[in-house]
């Protein structure tokens, strides 16, 4: 809430939208249905810049999970688009193996974020599980098994729709004044501190 008492908009509706739409377009490209152009330009503006701005707005709310996720994956899209452009123009060109290691690093980050996602709600956990599975398949695909890139495309399209589901869920909740799309229970509902009899609030869900 602002200093004047006005309720601030939820930055997650932009962050989730940017992540979902750019992820969807990249997988459509990986399936051979579109060229790289739309992925690069949307990746720079919506998946990259807009998602990073959403992350910076999450920082103001004290939401560590949303701040890290949106700012980091926004940076991921900008970096990936720069890799695409670098390869196109022959500047700091990256091989399939180079991109594979780039993806491995992001897979590790996603493992860490998955630890938080399972504590938020079911929709968040499912979306991150699909994201993690997609990254792992892409890792394999870039290290000698390219057919896995096609499998990853379908998995990550599911991930994109998971992010869209959380986005529209947050929007409809605000518009109608109550939850329209259920987010589901967290996969892990008891924090270790609670198991020891200590009070611990769950992390703030970006889509709430």
PDB file of N, CA, C and O in Angstrom, residues 128-202:
ATOM      1  N   UNK A 128       6.741 -24.427 -11.713  1.00  0.00           N
ATOM      2  CA  UNK A 128       8.185 -24.556 -11.551  1.00  0.00           C
ATOM      3  C   UNK A 128       8.659 -25.983 -11.811  1.00  0.00           C
ATOM      4  O   UNK A 128       9.777 -26.182 -12.303  1.00  0.00           O
ATOM      5  N   UNK A 129       7.837 -26.970 -11.506  1.00  0.00           N
ATOM      6  CA  UNK A 129       8.205 -28.357 -11.811  1.00  0.00           C
ATOM      7  C   UNK A 129       8.323 -28.550 -13.322  1.00  0.00           C
ATOM      8  O   UNK A 129       9.262 -29.199 -13.816  1.00  0.00           O
ATOM      9  N   UNK A 130       7.390 -27.964 -14.072  1.00  0.00           N
ATOM     10  CA  UNK A 130       7.457 -28.034 -15.536  1.00  0.00           C
ATOM     11  C   UNK A 130       8.656 -27.258 -16.062  1.00  0.00           C
ATOM     12  O   UNK A 130       9.330 -27.699 -17.007  1.00  0.00           O
ATOM     13  N   UNK A 131       8.929 -26.106 -15.458  1.00  0.00           N
ATOM     14  CA  UNK A 131      10.089 -25.316 -15.871  1.00  0.00           C
ATOM     15  C   UNK A 131      11.381 -26.090 -15.639  1.00  0.00           C
ATOM     16  O   UNK A 131      12.259 -26.141 -16.514  1.00  0.00           O
ATOM     17  N   UNK A 132      11.495 -26.705 -14.472  1.00  0.00           N
ATOM     18  CA  UNK A 132      12.694 -27.474 -14.151  1.00  0.00           C
ATOM     19  C   UNK A 132      12.850 -28.660 -15.096  1.00  0.00           C
ATOM     20  O   UNK A 132      13.946 -28.917 -15.612  1.00  0.00           O
ATOM     21  N   UNK A 133      11.747 -29.370 -15.345  1.00  0.00           N
ATOM     22  CA  UNK A 133      11.797 -30.504 -16.268  1.00  0.00           C
ATOM     23  C   UNK A 133      12.206 -30.042 -17.665  1.00  0.00           C
ATOM     24  O   UNK A 133      13.007 -30.694 -18.351  1.00  0.00           O
ATOM     25  N   UNK A 134      11.666 -28.885 -18.090  1.00  0.00           N
ATOM     26  CA  UNK A 134      12.016 -28.347 -19.399  1.00  0.00           C
ATOM     27  C   UNK A 134      13.486 -27.993 -19.501  1.00  0.00           C
ATOM     28  O   UNK A 134      14.143 -28.288 -20.516  1.00  0.00           O
ATOM     29  N   UNK A 135      14.033 -27.366 -18.462  1.00  0.00           N
ATOM     30  CA  UNK A 135      15.456 -27.024 -18.458  1.00  0.00           C
ATOM     31  C   UNK A 135      16.320 -28.282 -18.540  1.00  0.00           C
ATOM     32  O   UNK A 135      17.307 -28.328 -19.280  1.00  0.00           O
ATOM     33  N   UNK A 136      15.953 -29.299 -17.765  1.00  0.00           N
ATOM     34  CA  UNK A 136      16.730 -30.545 -17.783  1.00  0.00           C
ATOM     35  C   UNK A 136      16.715 -31.168 -19.167  1.00  0.00           C
ATOM     36  O   UNK A 136      17.752 -31.631 -19.682  1.00  0.00           O
ATOM     37  N   UNK A 137      15.554 -31.182 -19.814  1.00  0.00           N
ATOM     38  CA  UNK A 137      15.453 -31.730 -21.168  1.00  0.00           C
ATOM     39  C   UNK A 137      16.274 -30.904 -22.159  1.00  0.00           C
ATOM     40  O   UNK A 137      16.934 -31.461 -23.057  1.00  0.00           O
ATOM     41  N   UNK A 138      16.269 -29.583 -22.010  1.00  0.00           N
ATOM     42  CA  UNK A 138      17.081 -28.732 -22.878  1.00  0.00           C
ATOM     43  C   UNK A 138      18.568 -28.975 -22.647  1.00  0.00           C
ATOM     44  O   UNK A 138      19.371 -28.960 -23.594  1.00  0.00           O
ATOM     45  N   UNK A 139      18.944 -29.181 -21.378  1.00  0.00           N
ATOM     46  CA  UNK A 139      20.346 -29.503 -21.077  1.00  0.00           C
ATOM     47  C   UNK A 139      20.773 -30.740 -21.856  1.00  0.00           C
ATOM     48  O   UNK A 139      21.816 -30.753 -22.518  1.00  0.00           O
ATOM     49  N   UNK A 140      19.956 -31.784 -21.770  1.00  0.00           N
ATOM     50  CA  UNK A 140      20.265 -33.031 -22.474  1.00  0.00           C
ATOM     51  C   UNK A 140      20.297 -32.801 -23.978  1.00  0.00           C
ATOM     52  O   UNK A 140      21.175 -33.299 -24.686  1.00  0.00           O
ATOM     53  N   UNK A 141      19.338 -32.005 -24.465  1.00  0.00           N
ATOM     54  CA  UNK A 141      19.256 -31.731 -25.887  1.00  0.00           C
ATOM     55  C   UNK A 141      20.476 -31.013 -26.440  1.00  0.00           C
ATOM     56  O   UNK A 141      20.868 -31.229 -27.594  1.00  0.00           O
ATOM     57  N   UNK A 142      21.095 -30.160 -25.621  1.00  0.00           N
ATOM     58  CA  UNK A 142      22.253 -29.394 -26.085  1.00  0.00           C
ATOM     59  C   UNK A 142      23.565 -30.146 -25.888  1.00  0.00           C
ATOM     60  O   UNK A 142      24.627 -29.636 -26.265  1.00  0.00           O
ATOM     61  N   UNK A 143      23.508 -31.307 -25.285  1.00  0.00           N
ATOM     62  CA  UNK A 143      24.719 -32.108 -25.104  1.00  0.00           C
ATOM     63  C   UNK A 143      24.622 -33.433 -25.851  1.00  0.00           C
ATOM     64  O   UNK A 143      25.045 -34.475 -25.359  1.00  0.00           O
ATOM     65  N   UNK A 144      24.072 -33.381 -27.066  1.00  0.00           N
ATOM     66  CA  UNK A 144      24.142 -34.536 -27.940  1.00  0.00           C
ATOM     67  C   UNK A 144      22.855 -35.274 -28.220  1.00  0.00           C
ATOM     68  O   UNK A 144      22.855 -36.239 -28.982  1.00  0.00           O
ATOM     69  N   UNK A 145      21.742 -34.846 -27.637  1.00  0.00           N
ATOM     70  CA  UNK A 145      20.463 -35.526 -27.871  1.00  0.00           C
ATOM     71  C   UNK A 145      19.411 -34.493 -28.265  1.00  0.00           C
ATOM     72  O   UNK A 145      18.495 -34.195 -27.487  1.00  0.00           O
ATOM     73  N   UNK A 146      19.527 -33.911 -29.463  1.00  0.00           N
ATOM     74  CA  UNK A 146      18.665 -32.795 -29.875  1.00  0.00           C
ATOM     75  C   UNK A 146      17.181 -33.103 -29.870  1.00  0.00           C
ATOM     76  O   UNK A 146      16.361 -32.180 -29.780  1.00  0.00           O
ATOM     77  N   UNK A 147      16.796 -34.381 -29.951  1.00  0.00           N
ATOM     78  CA  UNK A 147      15.363 -34.709 -29.919  1.00  0.00           C
ATOM     79  C   UNK A 147      14.730 -34.260 -28.606  1.00  0.00           C
ATOM     80  O   UNK A 147      13.528 -33.965 -28.545  1.00  0.00           O
ATOM     81  N   UNK A 148      15.535 -34.166 -27.553  1.00  0.00           N
ATOM     82  CA  UNK A 148      15.017 -33.739 -26.255  1.00  0.00           C
ATOM     83  C   UNK A 148      14.579 -32.278 -26.278  1.00  0.00           C
ATOM     84  O   UNK A 148      13.747 -31.865 -25.474  1.00  0.00           O
ATOM     85  N   UNK A 149      15.125 -31.494 -27.213  1.00  0.00           N
ATOM     86  CA  UNK A 149      14.689 -30.103 -27.335  1.00  0.00           C
ATOM     87  C   UNK A 149      13.225 -30.025 -27.767  1.00  0.00           C
ATOM     88  O   UNK A 149      12.488 -29.140 -27.336  1.00  0.00           O
ATOM     89  N   UNK A 150      12.809 -30.963 -28.611  1.00  0.00           N
ATOM     90  CA  UNK A 150      11.410 -31.008 -29.037  1.00  0.00           C
ATOM     91  C   UNK A 150      10.507 -31.422 -27.885  1.00  0.00           C
ATOM     92  O   UNK A 150       9.432 -30.836 -27.672  1.00  0.00           O
ATOM     93  N   UNK A 151      10.948 -32.420 -27.117  1.00  0.00           N
ATOM     94  CA  UNK A 151      10.174 -32.832 -25.943  1.00  0.00           C
ATOM     95  C   UNK A 151      10.063 -31.674 -24.957  1.00  0.00           C
ATOM     96  O   UNK A 151       8.997 -31.394 -24.401  1.00  0.00           O
ATOM     97  N   UNK A 152      11.185 -30.968 -24.769  1.00  0.00           N
ATOM     98  CA  UNK A 152      11.205 -29.824 -23.855  1.00  0.00           C
ATOM     99  C   UNK A 152      10.215 -28.752 -24.288  1.00  0.00           C
ATOM    100  O   UNK A 152       9.595 -28.090 -23.452  1.00  0.00           O
ATOM    101  N   UNK A 153      10.054 -28.568 -25.595  1.00  0.00           N
ATOM    102  CA  UNK A 153       9.143 -27.543 -26.095  1.00  0.00           C
ATOM    103  C   UNK A 153       7.725 -27.774 -25.601  1.00  0.00           C
ATOM    104  O   UNK A 153       7.048 -26.844 -25.143  1.00  0.00           O
ATOM    105  N   UNK A 154       7.273 -29.011 -25.655  1.00  0.00           N
ATOM    106  CA  UNK A 154       5.912 -29.313 -25.205  1.00  0.00           C
ATOM    107  C   UNK A 154       5.780 -29.141 -23.683  1.00  0.00           C
ATOM    108  O   UNK A 154       4.767 -28.630 -23.186  1.00  0.00           O
ATOM    109  N   UNK A 155       6.812 -29.554 -22.958  1.00  0.00           N
ATOM    110  CA  UNK A 155       6.794 -29.403 -21.497  1.00  0.00           C
ATOM    111  C   UNK A 155       6.747 -27.928 -21.121  1.00  0.00           C
ATOM    112  O   UNK A 155       5.981 -27.506 -20.246  1.00  0.00           O
ATOM    113  N   UNK A 156       7.549 -27.114 -21.800  1.00  0.00           N
ATOM    114  CA  UNK A 156       7.623 -25.688 -21.463  1.00  0.00           C
ATOM    115  C   UNK A 156       6.411 -24.904 -21.944  1.00  0.00           C
ATOM    116  O   UNK A 156       6.097 -23.850 -21.391  1.00  0.00           O
ATOM    117  N   UNK A 157       5.720 -25.406 -22.964  1.00  0.00           N
ATOM    118  CA  UNK A 157       4.436 -24.789 -23.315  1.00  0.00           C
ATOM    119  C   UNK A 157       3.463 -24.979 -22.149  1.00  0.00           C
ATOM    120  O   UNK A 157       2.709 -24.061 -21.794  1.00  0.00           O
ATOM    121  N   UNK A 158       3.507 -26.147 -21.535  1.00  0.00           N
ATOM    122  CA  UNK A 158       2.698 -26.360 -20.327  1.00  0.00           C
ATOM    123  C   UNK A 158       3.096 -25.426 -19.209  1.00  0.00           C
ATOM    124  O   UNK A 158       2.242 -24.890 -18.487  1.00  0.00           O
ATOM    125  N   UNK A 159       4.393 -25.181 -19.065  1.00  0.00           N
ATOM    126  CA  UNK A 159       4.888 -24.232 -18.065  1.00  0.00           C
ATOM    127  C   UNK A 159       4.362 -22.831 -18.345  1.00  0.00           C
ATOM    128  O   UNK A 159       3.947 -22.114 -17.425  1.00  0.00           O
ATOM    129  N   UNK A 160       4.371 -22.426 -19.614  1.00  0.00           N
ATOM    130  CA  UNK A 160       3.868 -21.100 -19.978  1.00  0.00           C
ATOM    131  C   UNK A 160       2.399 -20.947 -19.598  1.00  0.00           C
ATOM    132  O   UNK A 160       1.995 -19.917 -19.037  1.00  0.00           O
ATOM    133  N   UNK A 161       1.596 -21.984 -19.856  1.00  0.00           N
ATOM    134  CA  UNK A 161       0.183 -21.897 -19.505  1.00  0.00           C
ATOM    135  C   UNK A 161      -0.010 -21.896 -17.986  1.00  0.00           C
ATOM    136  O   UNK A 161      -0.972 -21.304 -17.482  1.00  0.00           O
ATOM    137  N   UNK A 162       0.902 -22.542 -17.263  1.00  0.00           N
ATOM    138  CA  UNK A 162       0.841 -22.471 -15.805  1.00  0.00           C
ATOM    139  C   UNK A 162       1.043 -21.052 -15.304  1.00  0.00           C
ATOM    140  O   UNK A 162       0.337 -20.578 -14.405  1.00  0.00           O
ATOM    141  N   UNK A 163       2.012 -20.338 -15.902  1.00  0.00           N
ATOM    142  CA  UNK A 163       2.256 -18.942 -15.523  1.00  0.00           C
ATOM    143  C   UNK A 163       1.076 -18.060 -15.921  1.00  0.00           C
ATOM    144  O   UNK A 163       0.676 -17.162 -15.175  1.00  0.00           O
ATOM    145  N   UNK A 164       0.512 -18.302 -17.105  1.00  0.00           N
ATOM    146  CA  UNK A 164      -0.675 -17.547 -17.518  1.00  0.00           C
ATOM    147  C   UNK A 164      -1.847 -17.798 -16.564  1.00  0.00           C
ATOM    148  O   UNK A 164      -2.618 -16.884 -16.268  1.00  0.00           O
ATOM    149  N   UNK A 165      -1.984 -19.032 -16.120  1.00  0.00           N
ATOM    150  CA  UNK A 165      -3.067 -19.368 -15.187  1.00  0.00           C
ATOM    151  C   UNK A 165      -2.939 -18.543 -13.911  1.00  0.00           C
ATOM    152  O   UNK A 165      -3.927 -17.981 -13.422  1.00  0.00           O
ATOM    153  N   UNK A 166      -1.729 -18.447 -13.378  1.00  0.00           N
ATOM    154  CA  UNK A 166      -1.527 -17.651 -12.160  1.00  0.00           C
ATOM    155  C   UNK A 166      -1.760 -16.171 -12.434  1.00  0.00           C
ATOM    156  O   UNK A 166      -2.318 -15.449 -11.593  1.00  0.00           O
ATOM    157  N   UNK A 167      -1.357 -15.706 -13.608  1.00  0.00           N
ATOM    158  CA  UNK A 167      -1.563 -14.305 -13.967  1.00  0.00           C
ATOM    159  C   UNK A 167      -3.052 -13.959 -13.999  1.00  0.00           C
ATOM    160  O   UNK A 167      -3.496 -13.011 -13.341  1.00  0.00           O
ATOM    161  N   UNK A 168      -3.826 -14.729 -14.772  1.00  0.00           N
ATOM    162  CA  UNK A 168      -5.245 -14.414 -14.893  1.00  0.00           C
ATOM    163  C   UNK A 168      -5.966 -14.675 -13.581  1.00  0.00           C
ATOM    164  O   UNK A 168      -6.950 -13.996 -13.253  1.00  0.00           O
ATOM    165  N   UNK A 169      -5.463 -15.621 -12.785  1.00  0.00           N
ATOM    166  CA  UNK A 169      -6.054 -15.864 -11.469  1.00  0.00           C
ATOM    167  C   UNK A 169      -5.954 -14.639 -10.576  1.00  0.00           C
ATOM    168  O   UNK A 169      -6.910 -14.282  -9.882  1.00  0.00           O
ATOM    169  N   UNK A 170      -4.788 -13.990 -10.602  1.00  0.00           N
ATOM    170  CA  UNK A 170      -4.598 -12.783  -9.794  1.00  0.00           C
ATOM    171  C   UNK A 170      -5.468 -11.640 -10.303  1.00  0.00           C
ATOM    172  O   UNK A 170      -6.043 -10.868  -9.524  1.00  0.00           O
ATOM    173  N   UNK A 171      -5.579 -11.515 -11.634  1.00  0.00           N
ATOM    174  CA  UNK A 171      -6.390 -10.441 -12.214  1.00  0.00           C
ATOM    175  C   UNK A 171      -7.874 -10.633 -11.884  1.00  0.00           C
ATOM    176  O   UNK A 171      -8.563  -9.699 -11.464  1.00  0.00           O
ATOM    177  N   UNK A 172      -8.373 -11.848 -12.070  1.00  0.00           N
ATOM    178  CA  UNK A 172      -9.789 -12.118 -11.800  1.00  0.00           C
ATOM    179  C   UNK A 172     -10.117 -11.972 -10.318  1.00  0.00           C
ATOM    180  O   UNK A 172     -11.210 -11.523  -9.959  1.00  0.00           O
ATOM    181  N   UNK A 173      -9.175 -12.337  -9.466  1.00  0.00           N
ATOM    182  CA  UNK A 173      -9.404 -12.180  -8.030  1.00  0.00           C
ATOM    183  C   UNK A 173      -9.591 -10.714  -7.668  1.00  0.00           C
ATOM    184  O   UNK A 173     -10.446 -10.359  -6.842  1.00  0.00           O
ATOM    185  N   UNK A 174      -8.817  -9.849  -8.316  1.00  0.00           N
ATOM    186  CA  UNK A 174      -8.940  -8.415  -8.062  1.00  0.00           C
ATOM    187  C   UNK A 174     -10.244  -7.867  -8.655  1.00  0.00           C
ATOM    188  O   UNK A 174     -10.944  -7.079  -8.022  1.00  0.00           O
ATOM    189  N   UNK A 175     -10.574  -8.297  -9.862  1.00  0.00           N
ATOM    190  CA  UNK A 175     -11.762  -7.774 -10.545  1.00  0.00           C
ATOM    191  C   UNK A 175     -13.050  -8.206  -9.858  1.00  0.00           C
ATOM    192  O   UNK A 175     -13.985  -7.409  -9.667  1.00  0.00           O
ATOM    193  N   UNK A 176     -13.130  -9.491  -9.471  1.00  0.00           N
ATOM    194  CA  UNK A 176     -14.359 -10.025  -8.888  1.00  0.00           C
ATOM    195  C   UNK A 176     -14.393  -9.951  -7.366  1.00  0.00           C
ATOM    196  O   UNK A 176     -15.441 -10.180  -6.767  1.00  0.00           O
ATOM    197  N   UNK A 177     -13.264  -9.669  -6.750  1.00  0.00           N
ATOM    198  CA  UNK A 177     -13.246  -9.518  -5.306  1.00  0.00           C
ATOM    199  C   UNK A 177     -13.113 -10.815  -4.533  1.00  0.00           C
ATOM    200  O   UNK A 177     -13.158 -10.812  -3.302  1.00  0.00           O
ATOM    201  N   UNK A 178     -12.984 -11.910  -5.236  1.00  0.00           N
ATOM    202  CA  UNK A 178     -12.761 -13.199  -4.566  1.00  0.00           C
ATOM    203  C   UNK A 178     -12.092 -14.142  -5.568  1.00  0.00           C
ATOM    204  O   UNK A 178     -12.057 -13.884  -6.776  1.00  0.00           O
ATOM    205  N   UNK A 179     -11.554 -15.219  -5.060  1.00  0.00           N
ATOM    206  CA  UNK A 179     -10.806 -16.146  -5.911  1.00  0.00           C
ATOM    207  C   UNK A 179     -11.725 -16.842  -6.911  1.00  0.00           C
ATOM    208  O   UNK A 179     -12.725 -17.444  -6.535  1.00  0.00           O
ATOM    209  N   UNK A 180     -11.379 -16.761  -8.182  1.00  0.00           N
ATOM    210  CA  UNK A 180     -12.115 -17.434  -9.256  1.00  0.00           C
ATOM    211  C   UNK A 180     -11.403 -18.726  -9.660  1.00  0.00           C
ATOM    212  O   UNK A 180     -12.031 -19.779  -9.798  1.00  0.00           O
ATOM    213  N   UNK A 181     -10.097 -18.631  -9.849  1.00  0.00           N
ATOM    214  CA  UNK A 181      -9.293 -19.789 -10.220  1.00  0.00           C
ATOM    215  C   UNK A 181      -8.494 -20.260  -9.008  1.00  0.00           C
ATOM    216  O   UNK A 181      -7.634 -19.525  -8.517  1.00  0.00           O
ATOM    217  N   UNK A 182      -8.749 -21.452  -8.515  1.00  0.00           N
ATOM    218  CA  UNK A 182      -8.018 -21.934  -7.337  1.00  0.00           C
ATOM    219  C   UNK A 182      -6.557 -22.179  -7.656  1.00  0.00           C
ATOM    220  O   UNK A 182      -6.217 -22.686  -8.735  1.00  0.00           O
ATOM    221  N   UNK A 183      -5.688 -21.814  -6.731  1.00  0.00           N
ATOM    222  CA  UNK A 183      -4.256 -22.013  -6.915  1.00  0.00           C
ATOM    223  C   UNK A 183      -3.775 -23.351  -6.333  1.00  0.00           C
ATOM    224  O   UNK A 183      -2.688 -23.801  -6.657  1.00  0.00           O
ATOM    225  N   UNK A 184      -4.598 -23.961  -5.508  1.00  0.00           N
ATOM    226  CA  UNK A 184      -4.219 -25.252  -4.940  1.00  0.00           C
ATOM    227  C   UNK A 184      -3.361 -25.104  -3.697  1.00  0.00           C
ATOM    228  O   UNK A 184      -2.728 -24.067  -3.467  1.00  0.00           O
ATOM    229  N   UNK A 185      -3.327 -26.148  -2.906  1.00  0.00           N
ATOM    230  CA  UNK A 185      -2.549 -26.128  -1.669  1.00  0.00           C
ATOM    231  C   UNK A 185      -1.056 -26.261  -1.960  1.00  0.00           C
ATOM    232  O   UNK A 185      -0.665 -26.895  -2.943  1.00  0.00           O
ATOM    233  N   UNK A 186      -0.224 -25.673  -1.113  1.00  0.00           N
ATOM    234  CA  UNK A 186       1.232 -25.861  -1.280  1.00  0.00           C
ATOM    235  C   UNK A 186       1.594 -27.337  -1.205  1.00  0.00           C
ATOM    236  O   UNK A 186       0.971 -28.098  -0.469  1.00  0.00           O
ATOM    237  N   UNK A 187       2.586 -27.732  -1.972  1.00  0.00           N
ATOM    238  CA  UNK A 187       3.032 -29.118  -1.919  1.00  0.00           C
ATOM    239  C   UNK A 187       3.682 -29.438  -0.578  1.00  0.00           C
ATOM    240  O   UNK A 187       3.648 -30.572  -0.118  1.00  0.00           O
ATOM    241  N   UNK A 188       4.290 -28.423   0.037  1.00  0.00           N
ATOM    242  CA  UNK A 188       4.866 -28.563   1.378  1.00  0.00           C
ATOM    243  C   UNK A 188       4.186 -27.536   2.252  1.00  0.00           C
ATOM    244  O   UNK A 188       4.362 -26.340   2.060  1.00  0.00           O
ATOM    245  N   UNK A 189       3.394 -27.989   3.209  1.00  0.00           N
ATOM    246  CA  UNK A 189       2.600 -27.072   4.026  1.00  0.00           C
ATOM    247  C   UNK A 189       3.197 -26.815   5.397  1.00  0.00           C
ATOM    248  O   UNK A 189       2.817 -25.866   6.071  1.00  0.00           O
ATOM    249  N   UNK A 190       4.108 -27.642   5.825  1.00  0.00           N
ATOM    250  CA  UNK A 190       4.738 -27.458   7.127  1.00  0.00           C
ATOM    251  C   UNK A 190       6.185 -27.032   6.949  1.00  0.00           C
ATOM    252  O   UNK A 190       6.977 -27.726   6.328  1.00  0.00           O
ATOM    253  N   UNK A 191       6.502 -25.863   7.484  1.00  0.00           N
ATOM    254  CA  UNK A 191       7.871 -25.377   7.469  1.00  0.00           C
ATOM    255  C   UNK A 191       8.646 -26.073   8.579  1.00  0.00           C
ATOM    256  O   UNK A 191       8.088 -26.373   9.641  1.00  0.00           O
ATOM    257  N   UNK A 192       9.950 -26.345   8.375  1.00  0.00           N
ATOM    258  CA  UNK A 192      10.732 -26.985   9.447  1.00  0.00           C
ATOM    259  C   UNK A 192      10.626 -26.284  10.786  1.00  0.00           C
ATOM    260  O   UNK A 192      10.598 -26.924  11.836  1.00  0.00           O
ATOM    261  N   UNK A 193      10.509 -24.936  10.759  1.00  0.00           N
ATOM    262  CA  UNK A 193      10.385 -24.210  12.025  1.00  0.00           C
ATOM    263  C   UNK A 193       9.082 -24.551  12.729  1.00  0.00           C
ATOM    264  O   UNK A 193       9.013 -24.618  13.955  1.00  0.00           O
ATOM    265  N   UNK A 194       8.011 -24.783  11.925  1.00  0.00           N
ATOM    266  CA  UNK A 194       6.724 -25.144  12.521  1.00  0.00           C
ATOM    267  C   UNK A 194       6.779 -26.527  13.129  1.00  0.00           C
ATOM    268  O   UNK A 194       6.156 -26.802  14.159  1.00  0.00           O
ATOM    269  N   UNK A 195       7.531 -27.420  12.480  1.00  0.00           N
ATOM    270  CA  UNK A 195       7.648 -28.764  13.013  1.00  0.00           C
ATOM    271  C   UNK A 195       8.346 -28.757  14.363  1.00  0.00           C
ATOM    272  O   UNK A 195       8.178 -29.666  15.169  1.00  0.00           O
ATOM    273  N   UNK A 196       9.136 -27.700  14.617  1.00  0.00           N
ATOM    274  CA  UNK A 196       9.815 -27.555  15.900  1.00  0.00           C
ATOM    275  C   UNK A 196       9.008 -26.705  16.870  1.00  0.00           C
ATOM    276  O   UNK A 196       9.483 -26.342  17.934  1.00  0.00           O
ATOM    277  N   UNK A 197       7.775 -26.358  16.477  1.00  0.00           N
ATOM    278  CA  UNK A 197       6.898 -25.590  17.339  1.00  0.00           C
ATOM    279  C   UNK A 197       7.096 -24.102  17.246  1.00  0.00           C
ATOM    280  O   UNK A 197       6.600 -23.347  18.071  1.00  0.00           O
ATOM    281  N   UNK A 198       7.818 -23.629  16.235  1.00  0.00           N
ATOM    282  CA  UNK A 198       8.050 -22.210  16.049  1.00  0.00           C
ATOM    283  C   UNK A 198       7.124 -21.681  14.972  1.00  0.00           C
ATOM    284  O   UNK A 198       6.752 -22.390  14.047  1.00  0.00           O
ATOM    285  N   UNK A 199       6.741 -20.424  15.075  1.00  0.00           N
ATOM    286  CA  UNK A 199       5.844 -19.812  14.102  1.00  0.00           C
ATOM    287  C   UNK A 199       6.648 -19.343  12.901  1.00  0.00           C
ATOM    288  O   UNK A 199       7.683 -18.709  13.026  1.00  0.00           O
ATOM    289  N   UNK A 200       6.138 -19.641  11.716  1.00  0.00           N
ATOM    290  CA  UNK A 200       6.788 -19.210  10.475  1.00  0.00           C
ATOM    291  C   UNK A 200       5.741 -19.008   9.407  1.00  0.00           C
ATOM    292  O   UNK A 200       5.015 -19.926   9.067  1.00  0.00           O
ATOM    293  N   UNK A 201       5.635 -17.796   8.873  1.00  0.00           N
ATOM    294  CA  UNK A 201       4.677 -17.519   7.815  1.00  0.00           C
ATOM    295  C   UNK A 201       5.230 -18.008   6.485  1.00  0.00           C
ATOM    296  O   UNK A 201       6.428 -17.937   6.231  1.00  0.00           O
ATOM    297  N   UNK A 202       4.346 -18.510   5.597  1.00  0.00           N
ATOM    298  CA  UNK A 202       4.806 -18.948   4.274  1.00  0.00           C
ATOM    299  C   UNK A 202       5.210 -17.748   3.438  1.00  0.00           C
ATOM    300  O   UNK A 202       4.775 -16.628   3.694  1.00  0.00           O
TER     301      UNK A 202
END
